[in-house]
Amino acid sequence: KQWYQRRVRGRTDPVTGDQFHLIYNPPPTLEMKRRLKTNPRDSEPAIDEDIVSFDTCLEDLVDFYSTSQSVNGDQDPHTVFETLESLLVKPLPKQTLKSVI
């Protein structure tokens, strides 16, 4: 999944503090690439733990944020951004269960 790969491939340059992504925003020099560090929270085991935690809380989150919209994050970053932007600029009308039935 793209969202998983975006998080796993994120890196930080400890000298400049700049953040990079190995595919979407690679460092400009080989020297910088060699010194990049991975945040421990972006390791595969940590991400897997976050997913389990999220899945455990998902129903409560949906109930709490009852007016939220869903966005498919498993797309390229530009498409995700455009979807979010369109929801903010011109939100879709809310449907209640009664209006669907």
PDB file of N, CA and C in Angstrom:
ATOM      1  N   LYS A   1       0.836  -1.184   0.000  1.00  0.00           N
ATOM      2  CA  LYS A   1       0.000   0.000   0.000  1.00  0.00           C
ATOM      3  C   LYS A   1       0.878   1.244   0.000  1.00  0.00           C
ATOM      4  N   GLN A   2       0.416   2.248  -0.718  1.00  0.00           N
ATOM      5  CA  GLN A   2       1.234   3.466  -0.861  1.00  0.00           C
ATOM      6  C   GLN A   2       1.449   4.194   0.460  1.00  0.00           C
ATOM      7  N   TRP A   3       0.421   4.312   1.279  1.00  0.00           N
ATOM      8  CA  TRP A   3       0.581   5.051   2.532  1.00  0.00           C
ATOM      9  C   TRP A   3       1.624   4.369   3.411  1.00  0.00           C
ATOM     10  N   TYR A   4       1.665   3.057   3.378  1.00  0.00           N
ATOM     11  CA  TYR A   4       2.639   2.295   4.164  1.00  0.00           C
ATOM     12  C   TYR A   4       4.051   2.579   3.653  1.00  0.00           C
ATOM     13  N   GLN A   5       4.218   2.533   2.331  1.00  0.00           N
ATOM     14  CA  GLN A   5       5.524   2.789   1.732  1.00  0.00           C
ATOM     15  C   GLN A   5       5.982   4.238   1.953  1.00  0.00           C
ATOM     16  N   ARG A   6       5.037   5.181   1.950  1.00  0.00           N
ATOM     17  CA  ARG A   6       5.417   6.577   2.206  1.00  0.00           C
ATOM     18  C   ARG A   6       5.997   6.724   3.597  1.00  0.00           C
ATOM     19  N   ARG A   7       5.410   6.028   4.555  1.00  0.00           N
ATOM     20  CA  ARG A   7       5.887   6.162   5.929  1.00  0.00           C
ATOM     21  C   ARG A   7       7.193   5.391   6.146  1.00  0.00           C
ATOM     22  N   VAL A   8       7.291   4.191   5.617  1.00  0.00           N
ATOM     23  CA  VAL A   8       8.479   3.367   5.815  1.00  0.00           C
ATOM     24  C   VAL A   8       9.709   3.981   5.155  1.00  0.00           C
ATOM     25  N   ARG A   9       9.533   4.696   4.061  1.00  0.00           N
ATOM     26  CA  ARG A   9      10.676   5.230   3.311  1.00  0.00           C
ATOM     27  C   ARG A   9      11.038   6.672   3.686  1.00  0.00           C
ATOM     28  N   GLY A  10      10.446   7.187   4.751  1.00  0.00           N
ATOM     29  CA  GLY A  10      10.792   8.528   5.214  1.00  0.00           C
ATOM     30  C   GLY A  10      12.124   8.528   5.959  1.00  0.00           C
ATOM     31  N   ARG A  11      12.908   9.563   5.770  1.00  0.00           N
ATOM     32  CA  ARG A  11      14.220   9.674   6.409  1.00  0.00           C
ATOM     33  C   ARG A  11      14.464  11.130   6.817  1.00  0.00           C
ATOM     34  N   THR A  12      15.365  11.305   7.797  1.00  0.00           N
ATOM     35  CA  THR A  12      15.734  12.639   8.266  1.00  0.00           C
ATOM     36  C   THR A  12      17.246  12.786   8.222  1.00  0.00           C
ATOM     37  N   ASP A  13      17.701  13.945   7.782  1.00  0.00           N
ATOM     38  CA  ASP A  13      19.121  14.260   7.794  1.00  0.00           C
ATOM     39  C   ASP A  13      19.449  14.840   9.169  1.00  0.00           C
ATOM     40  N   PRO A  14      20.269  14.161   9.967  1.00  0.00           N
ATOM     41  CA  PRO A  14      20.556  14.646  11.317  1.00  0.00           C
ATOM     42  C   PRO A  14      21.367  15.943  11.348  1.00  0.00           C
ATOM     43  N   VAL A  15      22.033  16.276  10.256  1.00  0.00           N
ATOM     44  CA  VAL A  15      22.845  17.503  10.213  1.00  0.00           C
ATOM     45  C   VAL A  15      21.961  18.726   9.967  1.00  0.00           C
ATOM     46  N   THR A  16      21.077  18.634   8.974  1.00  0.00           N
ATOM     47  CA  THR A  16      20.242  19.791   8.608  1.00  0.00           C
ATOM     48  C   THR A  16      18.849  19.748   9.231  1.00  0.00           C
ATOM     49  N   GLY A  17      18.402  18.552   9.627  1.00  0.00           N
ATOM     50  CA  GLY A  17      17.043  18.394  10.136  1.00  0.00           C
ATOM     51  C   GLY A  17      16.014  18.265   9.025  1.00  0.00           C
ATOM     52  N   ASP A  18      16.455  18.306   7.769  1.00  0.00           N
ATOM     53  CA  ASP A  18      15.542  18.184   6.626  1.00  0.00           C
ATOM     54  C   ASP A  18      14.995  16.766   6.539  1.00  0.00           C
ATOM     55  N   GLN A  19      13.739  16.671   6.128  1.00  0.00           N
ATOM     56  CA  GLN A  19      13.101  15.379   5.972  1.00  0.00           C
ATOM     57  C   GLN A  19      12.984  15.036   4.498  1.00  0.00           C
ATOM     58  N   PHE A  20      13.178  13.768   4.192  1.00  0.00           N
ATOM     59  CA  PHE A  20      13.139  13.292   2.816  1.00  0.00           C
ATOM     60  C   PHE A  20      12.321  12.016   2.729  1.00  0.00           C
ATOM     61  N   HIS A  21      11.919  11.695   1.526  1.00  0.00           N
ATOM     62  CA  HIS A  21      11.311  10.414   1.215  1.00  0.00           C
ATOM     63  C   HIS A  21      12.157   9.809   0.111  1.00  0.00           C
ATOM     64  N   LEU A  22      12.533   8.555   0.263  1.00  0.00           N
ATOM     65  CA  LEU A  22      13.474   7.950  -0.669  1.00  0.00           C
ATOM     66  C   LEU A  22      12.953   7.888  -2.101  1.00  0.00           C
ATOM     67  N   ILE A  23      11.636   7.933  -2.298  1.00  0.00           N
ATOM     68  CA  ILE A  23      11.059   7.890  -3.648  1.00  0.00           C
ATOM     69  C   ILE A  23      10.540   9.258  -4.073  1.00  0.00           C
ATOM     70  N   TYR A  24       9.684   9.881  -3.269  1.00  0.00           N
ATOM     71  CA  TYR A  24       8.996  11.111  -3.670  1.00  0.00           C
ATOM     72  C   TYR A  24       9.817  12.385  -3.482  1.00  0.00           C
ATOM     73  N   ASN A  25      10.754  12.381  -2.531  1.00  0.00           N
ATOM     74  CA  ASN A  25      11.545  13.574  -2.246  1.00  0.00           C
ATOM     75  C   ASN A  25      12.935  13.146  -1.786  1.00  0.00           C
ATOM     76  N   PRO A  26      13.735  12.551  -2.675  1.00  0.00           N
ATOM     77  CA  PRO A  26      15.044  12.043  -2.266  1.00  0.00           C
ATOM     78  C   PRO A  26      16.016  13.185  -1.944  1.00  0.00           C
ATOM     79  N   PRO A  27      17.035  12.894  -1.137  1.00  0.00           N
ATOM     80  CA  PRO A  27      18.023  13.931  -0.836  1.00  0.00           C
ATOM     81  C   PRO A  27      18.796  14.319  -2.091  1.00  0.00           C
ATOM     82  N   PRO A  28      19.240  15.557  -2.166  1.00  0.00           N
ATOM     83  CA  PRO A  28      19.886  16.042  -3.394  1.00  0.00           C
ATOM     84  C   PRO A  28      21.305  15.510  -3.626  1.00  0.00           C
ATOM     85  N   THR A  29      21.986  15.067  -2.563  1.00  0.00           N
ATOM     86  CA  THR A  29      23.366  14.604  -2.752  1.00  0.00           C
ATOM     87  C   THR A  29      23.552  13.217  -2.160  1.00  0.00           C
ATOM     88  N   LEU A  30      24.548  12.502  -2.679  1.00  0.00           N
ATOM     89  CA  LEU A  30      24.880  11.179  -2.170  1.00  0.00           C
ATOM     90  C   LEU A  30      25.394  11.265  -0.736  1.00  0.00           C
ATOM     91  N   GLU A  31      26.135  12.324  -0.436  1.00  0.00           N
ATOM     92  CA  GLU A  31      26.643  12.531   0.928  1.00  0.00           C
ATOM     93  C   GLU A  31      25.485  12.626   1.923  1.00  0.00           C
ATOM     94  N   MET A  32      24.472  13.401   1.559  1.00  0.00           N
ATOM     95  CA  MET A  32      23.313  13.557   2.429  1.00  0.00           C
ATOM     96  C   MET A  32      22.564  12.229   2.559  1.00  0.00           C
ATOM     97  N   LYS A  33      22.428  11.508   1.463  1.00  0.00           N
ATOM     98  CA  LYS A  33      21.720  10.223   1.486  1.00  0.00           C
ATOM     99  C   LYS A  33      22.400   9.249   2.449  1.00  0.00           C
ATOM    100  N   ARG A  34      23.718   9.257   2.481  1.00  0.00           N
ATOM    101  CA  ARG A  34      24.464   8.336   3.345  1.00  0.00           C
ATOM    102  C   ARG A  34      24.255   8.606   4.834  1.00  0.00           C
ATOM    103  N   ARG A  35      23.955   9.836   5.200  1.00  0.00           N
ATOM    104  CA  ARG A  35      23.810  10.142   6.624  1.00  0.00           C
ATOM    105  C   ARG A  35      22.353  10.152   7.102  1.00  0.00           C
ATOM    106  N   LEU A  36      21.411   9.850   6.225  1.00  0.00           N
ATOM    107  CA  LEU A  36      20.000   9.854   6.608  1.00  0.00           C
ATOM    108  C   LEU A  36      19.712   8.825   7.698  1.00  0.00           C
ATOM    109  N   LYS A  37      18.789   9.166   8.569  1.00  0.00           N
ATOM    110  CA  LYS A  37      18.373   8.289   9.665  1.00  0.00           C
ATOM    111  C   LYS A  37      16.867   8.051   9.570  1.00  0.00           C
ATOM    112  N   THR A  38      16.452   6.871  10.020  1.00  0.00           N
ATOM    113  CA  THR A  38      15.026   6.524  10.062  1.00  0.00           C
ATOM    114  C   THR A  38      14.503   6.748  11.466  1.00  0.00           C
ATOM    115  N   ASN A  39      13.365   7.401  11.579  1.00  0.00           N
ATOM    116  CA  ASN A  39      12.711   7.556  12.869  1.00  0.00           C
ATOM    117  C   ASN A  39      12.250   6.171  13.326  1.00  0.00           C
ATOM    118  N   PRO A  40      12.531   5.778  14.570  1.00  0.00           N
ATOM    119  CA  PRO A  40      12.106   4.458  15.045  1.00  0.00           C
ATOM    120  C   PRO A  40      10.593   4.236  14.921  1.00  0.00           C
ATOM    121  N   ARG A  41       9.816   5.313  14.966  1.00  0.00           N
ATOM    122  CA  ARG A  41       8.362   5.172  14.813  1.00  0.00           C
ATOM    123  C   ARG A  41       7.965   4.807  13.394  1.00  0.00           C
ATOM    124  N   ASP A  42       8.897   4.940  12.447  1.00  0.00           N
ATOM    125  CA  ASP A  42       8.605   4.612  11.056  1.00  0.00           C
ATOM    126  C   ASP A  42       9.155   3.248  10.643  1.00  0.00           C
ATOM    127  N   SER A  43       9.554   2.436  11.616  1.00  0.00           N
ATOM    128  CA  SER A  43       9.993   1.078  11.298  1.00  0.00           C
ATOM    129  C   SER A  43       8.761   0.210  11.036  1.00  0.00           C
ATOM    130  N   GLU A  44       8.931  -0.858  10.294  1.00  0.00           N
ATOM    131  CA  GLU A  44       7.799  -1.727   9.960  1.00  0.00           C
ATOM    132  C   GLU A  44       7.099  -2.276  11.205  1.00  0.00           C
ATOM    133  N   PRO A  45       7.829  -2.769  12.236  1.00  0.00           N
ATOM    134  CA  PRO A  45       7.125  -3.255  13.434  1.00  0.00           C
ATOM    135  C   PRO A  45       6.320  -2.163  14.136  1.00  0.00           C
ATOM    136  N   ALA A  46       6.857  -0.946  14.193  1.00  0.00           N
ATOM    137  CA  ALA A  46       6.134   0.152  14.848  1.00  0.00           C
ATOM    138  C   ALA A  46       4.878   0.517  14.066  1.00  0.00           C
ATOM    139  N   ILE A  47       4.977   0.507  12.745  1.00  0.00           N
ATOM    140  CA  ILE A  47       3.810   0.815  11.918  1.00  0.00           C
ATOM    141  C   ILE A  47       2.745  -0.267  12.077  1.00  0.00           C
ATOM    142  N   ASP A  48       3.172  -1.527  12.094  1.00  0.00           N
ATOM    143  CA  ASP A  48       2.225  -2.631  12.289  1.00  0.00           C
ATOM    144  C   ASP A  48       1.500  -2.494  13.633  1.00  0.00           C
ATOM    145  N   GLU A  49       2.226  -2.079  14.654  1.00  0.00           N
ATOM    146  CA  GLU A  49       1.619  -1.862  15.972  1.00  0.00           C
ATOM    147  C   GLU A  49       0.601  -0.716  15.916  1.00  0.00           C
ATOM    148  N   ASP A  50       0.934   0.354  15.196  1.00  0.00           N
ATOM    149  CA  ASP A  50       0.004   1.478  15.036  1.00  0.00           C
ATOM    150  C   ASP A  50      -1.273   1.041  14.319  1.00  0.00           C
ATOM    151  N   ILE A  51      -1.133   0.175  13.317  1.00  0.00           N
ATOM    152  CA  ILE A  51      -2.299  -0.297  12.563  1.00  0.00           C
ATOM    153  C   ILE A  51      -3.220  -1.102  13.468  1.00  0.00           C
ATOM    154  N   VAL A  52      -2.651  -1.977  14.290  1.00  0.00           N
ATOM    155  CA  VAL A  52      -3.460  -2.768  15.224  1.00  0.00           C
ATOM    156  C   VAL A  52      -4.183  -1.840  16.189  1.00  0.00           C
ATOM    157  N   SER A  53      -3.478  -0.841  16.697  1.00  0.00           N
ATOM    158  CA  SER A  53      -4.081   0.121  17.626  1.00  0.00           C
ATOM    159  C   SER A  53      -5.211   0.893  16.946  1.00  0.00           C
ATOM    160  N   PHE A  54      -4.976   1.339  15.719  1.00  0.00           N
ATOM    161  CA  PHE A  54      -5.991   2.079  14.972  1.00  0.00           C
ATOM    162  C   PHE A  54      -7.228   1.211  14.730  1.00  0.00           C
ATOM    163  N   ASP A  55      -7.003  -0.029  14.282  1.00  0.00           N
ATOM    164  CA  ASP A  55      -8.127  -0.930  14.019  1.00  0.00           C
ATOM    165  C   ASP A  55      -8.947  -1.189  15.277  1.00  0.00           C
ATOM    166  N   THR A  56      -8.265  -1.262  16.416  1.00  0.00           N
ATOM    167  CA  THR A  56      -8.945  -1.478  17.686  1.00  0.00           C
ATOM    168  C   THR A  56      -9.847  -0.293  18.030  1.00  0.00           C
ATOM    169  N   CYS A  57      -9.411   0.918  17.683  1.00  0.00           N
ATOM    170  CA  CYS A  57     -10.145   2.142  18.048  1.00  0.00           C
ATOM    171  C   CYS A  57     -11.060   2.658  16.939  1.00  0.00           C
ATOM    172  N   LEU A  58     -11.031   2.045  15.771  1.00  0.00           N
ATOM    173  CA  LEU A  58     -11.712   2.602  14.603  1.00  0.00           C
ATOM    174  C   LEU A  58     -13.198   2.858  14.836  1.00  0.00           C
ATOM    175  N   GLU A  59     -13.909   1.907  15.383  1.00  0.00           N
ATOM    176  CA  GLU A  59     -15.351   2.088  15.574  1.00  0.00           C
ATOM    177  C   GLU A  59     -15.652   3.269  16.496  1.00  0.00           C
ATOM    178  N   ASP A  60     -14.891   3.395  17.577  1.00  0.00           N
ATOM    179  CA  ASP A  60     -15.087   4.527  18.492  1.00  0.00           C
ATOM    180  C   ASP A  60     -14.753   5.855  17.808  1.00  0.00           C
ATOM    181  N   LEU A  61     -13.723   5.863  16.974  1.00  0.00           N
ATOM    182  CA  LEU A  61     -13.358   7.087  16.247  1.00  0.00           C
ATOM    183  C   LEU A  61     -14.463   7.505  15.277  1.00  0.00           C
ATOM    184  N   VAL A  62     -15.007   6.547  14.550  1.00  0.00           N
ATOM    185  CA  VAL A  62     -16.078   6.846  13.599  1.00  0.00           C
ATOM    186  C   VAL A  62     -17.298   7.395  14.335  1.00  0.00           C
ATOM    187  N   ASP A  63     -17.633   6.796  15.474  1.00  0.00           N
ATOM    188  CA  ASP A  63     -18.765   7.293  16.267  1.00  0.00           C
ATOM    189  C   ASP A  63     -18.507   8.705  16.780  1.00  0.00           C
ATOM    190  N   PHE A  64     -17.295   8.970  17.269  1.00  0.00           N
ATOM    191  CA  PHE A  64     -16.972  10.275  17.829  1.00  0.00           C
ATOM    192  C   PHE A  64     -16.963  11.363  16.760  1.00  0.00           C
ATOM    193  N   TYR A  65     -16.358  11.056  15.600  1.00  0.00           N
ATOM    194  CA  TYR A  65     -16.274  12.015  14.502  1.00  0.00           C
ATOM    195  C   TYR A  65     -17.362  11.693  13.475  1.00  0.00           C
ATOM    196  N   SER A  66     -18.588  11.794  13.892  1.00  0.00           N
ATOM    197  CA  SER A  66     -19.711  11.360  13.053  1.00  0.00           C
ATOM    198  C   SER A  66     -19.880  12.190  11.783  1.00  0.00           C
ATOM    199  N   THR A  67     -19.326  13.388  11.739  1.00  0.00           N
ATOM    200  CA  THR A  67     -19.474  14.220  10.540  1.00  0.00           C
ATOM    201  C   THR A  67     -18.243  14.170   9.643  1.00  0.00           C
ATOM    202  N   SER A  68     -17.376  13.218   9.881  1.00  0.00           N
ATOM    203  CA  SER A  68     -16.138  13.152   9.092  1.00  0.00           C
ATOM    204  C   SER A  68     -16.391  12.549   7.708  1.00  0.00           C
ATOM    205  N   GLN A  69     -15.454  12.795   6.820  1.00  0.00           N
ATOM    206  CA  GLN A  69     -15.474  12.210   5.470  1.00  0.00           C
ATOM    207  C   GLN A  69     -14.334  11.208   5.384  1.00  0.00           C
ATOM    208  N   SER A  70     -14.495  10.224   4.537  1.00  0.00           N
ATOM    209  CA  SER A  70     -13.470   9.210   4.351  1.00  0.00           C
ATOM    210  C   SER A  70     -12.676   9.507   3.081  1.00  0.00           C
ATOM    211  N   VAL A  71     -11.347   9.344   3.165  1.00  0.00           N
ATOM    212  CA  VAL A  71     -10.470   9.562   2.019  1.00  0.00           C
ATOM    213  C   VAL A  71      -9.597   8.321   1.847  1.00  0.00           C
ATOM    214  N   ASN A  72      -9.510   7.833   0.629  1.00  0.00           N
ATOM    215  CA  ASN A  72      -8.659   6.692   0.329  1.00  0.00           C
ATOM    216  C   ASN A  72      -7.206   7.158   0.309  1.00  0.00           C
ATOM    217  N   GLY A  73      -6.449   6.815   1.333  1.00  0.00           N
ATOM    218  CA  GLY A  73      -5.059   7.231   1.429  1.00  0.00           C
ATOM    219  C   GLY A  73      -4.108   6.368   0.617  1.00  0.00           C
ATOM    220  N   ASP A  74      -4.637   5.333  -0.023  1.00  0.00           N
ATOM    221  CA  ASP A  74      -3.794   4.421  -0.800  1.00  0.00           C
ATOM    222  C   ASP A  74      -3.751   4.865  -2.268  1.00  0.00           C
ATOM    223  N   GLN A  75      -3.437   6.144  -2.452  1.00  0.00           N
ATOM    224  CA  GLN A  75      -3.314   6.744  -3.779  1.00  0.00           C
ATOM    225  C   GLN A  75      -2.051   7.600  -3.776  1.00  0.00           C
ATOM    226  N   ASP A  76      -1.692   8.114  -4.941  1.00  0.00           N
ATOM    227  CA  ASP A  76      -0.513   8.976  -4.965  1.00  0.00           C
ATOM    228  C   ASP A  76      -0.804  10.239  -4.141  1.00  0.00           C
ATOM    229  N   PRO A  77       0.240  10.855  -3.560  1.00  0.00           N
ATOM    230  CA  PRO A  77       0.046  12.008  -2.670  1.00  0.00           C
ATOM    231  C   PRO A  77      -0.743  13.159  -3.294  1.00  0.00           C
ATOM    232  N   HIS A  78      -0.538  13.425  -4.577  1.00  0.00           N
ATOM    233  CA  HIS A  78      -1.247  14.531  -5.220  1.00  0.00           C
ATOM    234  C   HIS A  78      -2.758  14.280  -5.241  1.00  0.00           C
ATOM    235  N   THR A  79      -3.160  13.062  -5.543  1.00  0.00           N
ATOM    236  CA  THR A  79      -4.584  12.719  -5.580  1.00  0.00           C
ATOM    237  C   THR A  79      -5.207  12.822  -4.190  1.00  0.00           C
ATOM    238  N   VAL A  80      -4.476  12.345  -3.169  1.00  0.00           N
ATOM    239  CA  VAL A  80      -4.981  12.444  -1.797  1.00  0.00           C
ATOM    240  C   VAL A  80      -5.160  13.914  -1.418  1.00  0.00           C
ATOM    241  N   PHE A  81      -4.163  14.746  -1.745  1.00  0.00           N
ATOM    242  CA  PHE A  81      -4.257  16.176  -1.434  1.00  0.00           C
ATOM    243  C   PHE A  81      -5.447  16.811  -2.147  1.00  0.00           C
ATOM    244  N   GLU A  82      -5.626  16.513  -3.435  1.00  0.00           N
ATOM    245  CA  GLU A  82      -6.748  17.094  -4.182  1.00  0.00           C
ATOM    246  C   GLU A  82      -8.085  16.669  -3.593  1.00  0.00           C
ATOM    247  N   THR A  83      -8.183  15.429  -3.166  1.00  0.00           N
ATOM    248  CA  THR A  83      -9.420  14.951  -2.541  1.00  0.00           C
ATOM    249  C   THR A  83      -9.686  15.702  -1.245  1.00  0.00           C
ATOM    250  N   LEU A  84      -8.664  15.838  -0.412  1.00  0.00           N
ATOM    251  CA  LEU A  84      -8.826  16.577   0.844  1.00  0.00           C
ATOM    252  C   LEU A  84      -9.194  18.036   0.581  1.00  0.00           C
ATOM    253  N   GLU A  85      -8.519  18.638  -0.386  1.00  0.00           N
ATOM    254  CA  GLU A  85      -8.809  20.034  -0.722  1.00  0.00           C
ATOM    255  C   GLU A  85     -10.254  20.203  -1.180  1.00  0.00           C
ATOM    256  N   SER A  86     -10.734  19.279  -2.014  1.00  0.00           N
ATOM    257  CA  SER A  86     -12.111  19.394  -2.503  1.00  0.00           C
ATOM    258  C   SER A  86     -13.115  19.219  -1.371  1.00  0.00           C
ATOM    259  N   LEU A  87     -12.805  18.376  -0.400  1.00  0.00           N
ATOM    260  CA  LEU A  87     -13.703  18.199   0.742  1.00  0.00           C
ATOM    261  C   LEU A  87     -13.739  19.440   1.623  1.00  0.00           C
ATOM    262  N   LEU A  88     -12.627  20.152   1.695  1.00  0.00           N
ATOM    263  CA  LEU A  88     -12.593  21.366   2.508  1.00  0.00           C
ATOM    264  C   LEU A  88     -13.261  22.544   1.801  1.00  0.00           C
ATOM    265  N   VAL A  89     -13.037  22.655   0.495  1.00  0.00           N
ATOM    266  CA  VAL A  89     -13.571  23.779  -0.267  1.00  0.00           C
ATOM    267  C   VAL A  89     -15.062  23.601  -0.537  1.00  0.00           C
ATOM    268  N   LYS A  90     -15.453  22.409  -0.937  1.00  0.00           N
ATOM    269  CA  LYS A  90     -16.854  22.143  -1.256  1.00  0.00           C
ATOM    270  C   LYS A  90     -17.235  20.783  -0.685  1.00  0.00           C
ATOM    271  N   PRO A  91     -17.549  20.740   0.609  1.00  0.00           N
ATOM    272  CA  PRO A  91     -17.855  19.466   1.253  1.00  0.00           C
ATOM    273  C   PRO A  91     -19.069  18.775   0.625  1.00  0.00           C
ATOM    274  N   LEU A  92     -19.041  17.459   0.626  1.00  0.00           N
ATOM    275  CA  LEU A  92     -20.176  16.681   0.152  1.00  0.00           C
ATOM    276  C   LEU A  92     -21.308  16.794   1.153  1.00  0.00           C
ATOM    277  N   PRO A  93     -22.553  16.760   0.682  1.00  0.00           N
ATOM    278  CA  PRO A  93     -23.662  16.799   1.640  1.00  0.00           C
ATOM    279  C   PRO A  93     -23.646  15.547   2.510  1.00  0.00           C
ATOM    280  N   LYS A  94     -23.990  15.736   3.760  1.00  0.00           N
ATOM    281  CA  LYS A  94     -24.028  14.616   4.700  1.00  0.00           C
ATOM    282  C   LYS A  94     -25.302  13.822   4.481  1.00  0.00           C
ATOM    283  N   GLN A  95     -25.168  12.510   4.559  1.00  0.00           N
ATOM    284  CA  GLN A  95     -26.341  11.654   4.480  1.00  0.00           C
ATOM    285  C   GLN A  95     -26.520  10.960   5.823  1.00  0.00           C
ATOM    286  N   THR A  96     -27.706  11.001   6.319  1.00  0.00           N
ATOM    287  CA  THR A  96     -27.982  10.263   7.537  1.00  0.00           C
ATOM    288  C   THR A  96     -28.544   8.910   7.133  1.00  0.00           C
ATOM    289  N   LEU A  97     -28.567   8.003   8.067  1.00  0.00           N
ATOM    290  CA  LEU A  97     -29.098   6.680   7.789  1.00  0.00           C
ATOM    291  C   LEU A  97     -30.553   6.766   7.348  1.00  0.00           C
ATOM    292  N   LYS A  98     -31.306   7.696   7.928  1.00  0.00           N
ATOM    293  CA  LYS A  98     -32.720   7.853   7.574  1.00  0.00           C
ATOM    294  C   LYS A  98     -32.878   8.303   6.118  1.00  0.00           C
ATOM    295  N   SER A  99     -31.986   9.174   5.628  1.00  0.00           N
ATOM    296  CA  SER A  99     -32.141   9.662   4.262  1.00  0.00           C
ATOM    297  C   SER A  99     -31.722   8.615   3.229  1.00  0.00           C
ATOM    298  N   VAL A 100     -30.928   7.622   3.640  1.00  0.00           N
ATOM    299  CA  VAL A 100     -30.508   6.567   2.743  1.00  0.00           C
ATOM    300  C   VAL A 100     -31.594   5.509   2.621  1.00  0.00           C
ATOM    301  N   ILE A 101     -32.318   5.253   3.688  1.00  0.00           N
ATOM    302  CA  ILE A 101     -33.349   4.203   3.715  1.00  0.00           C
ATOM    303  C   ILE A 101     -34.580   4.589   2.991  1.00  0.00           C
TER     304      ILE A 101
END
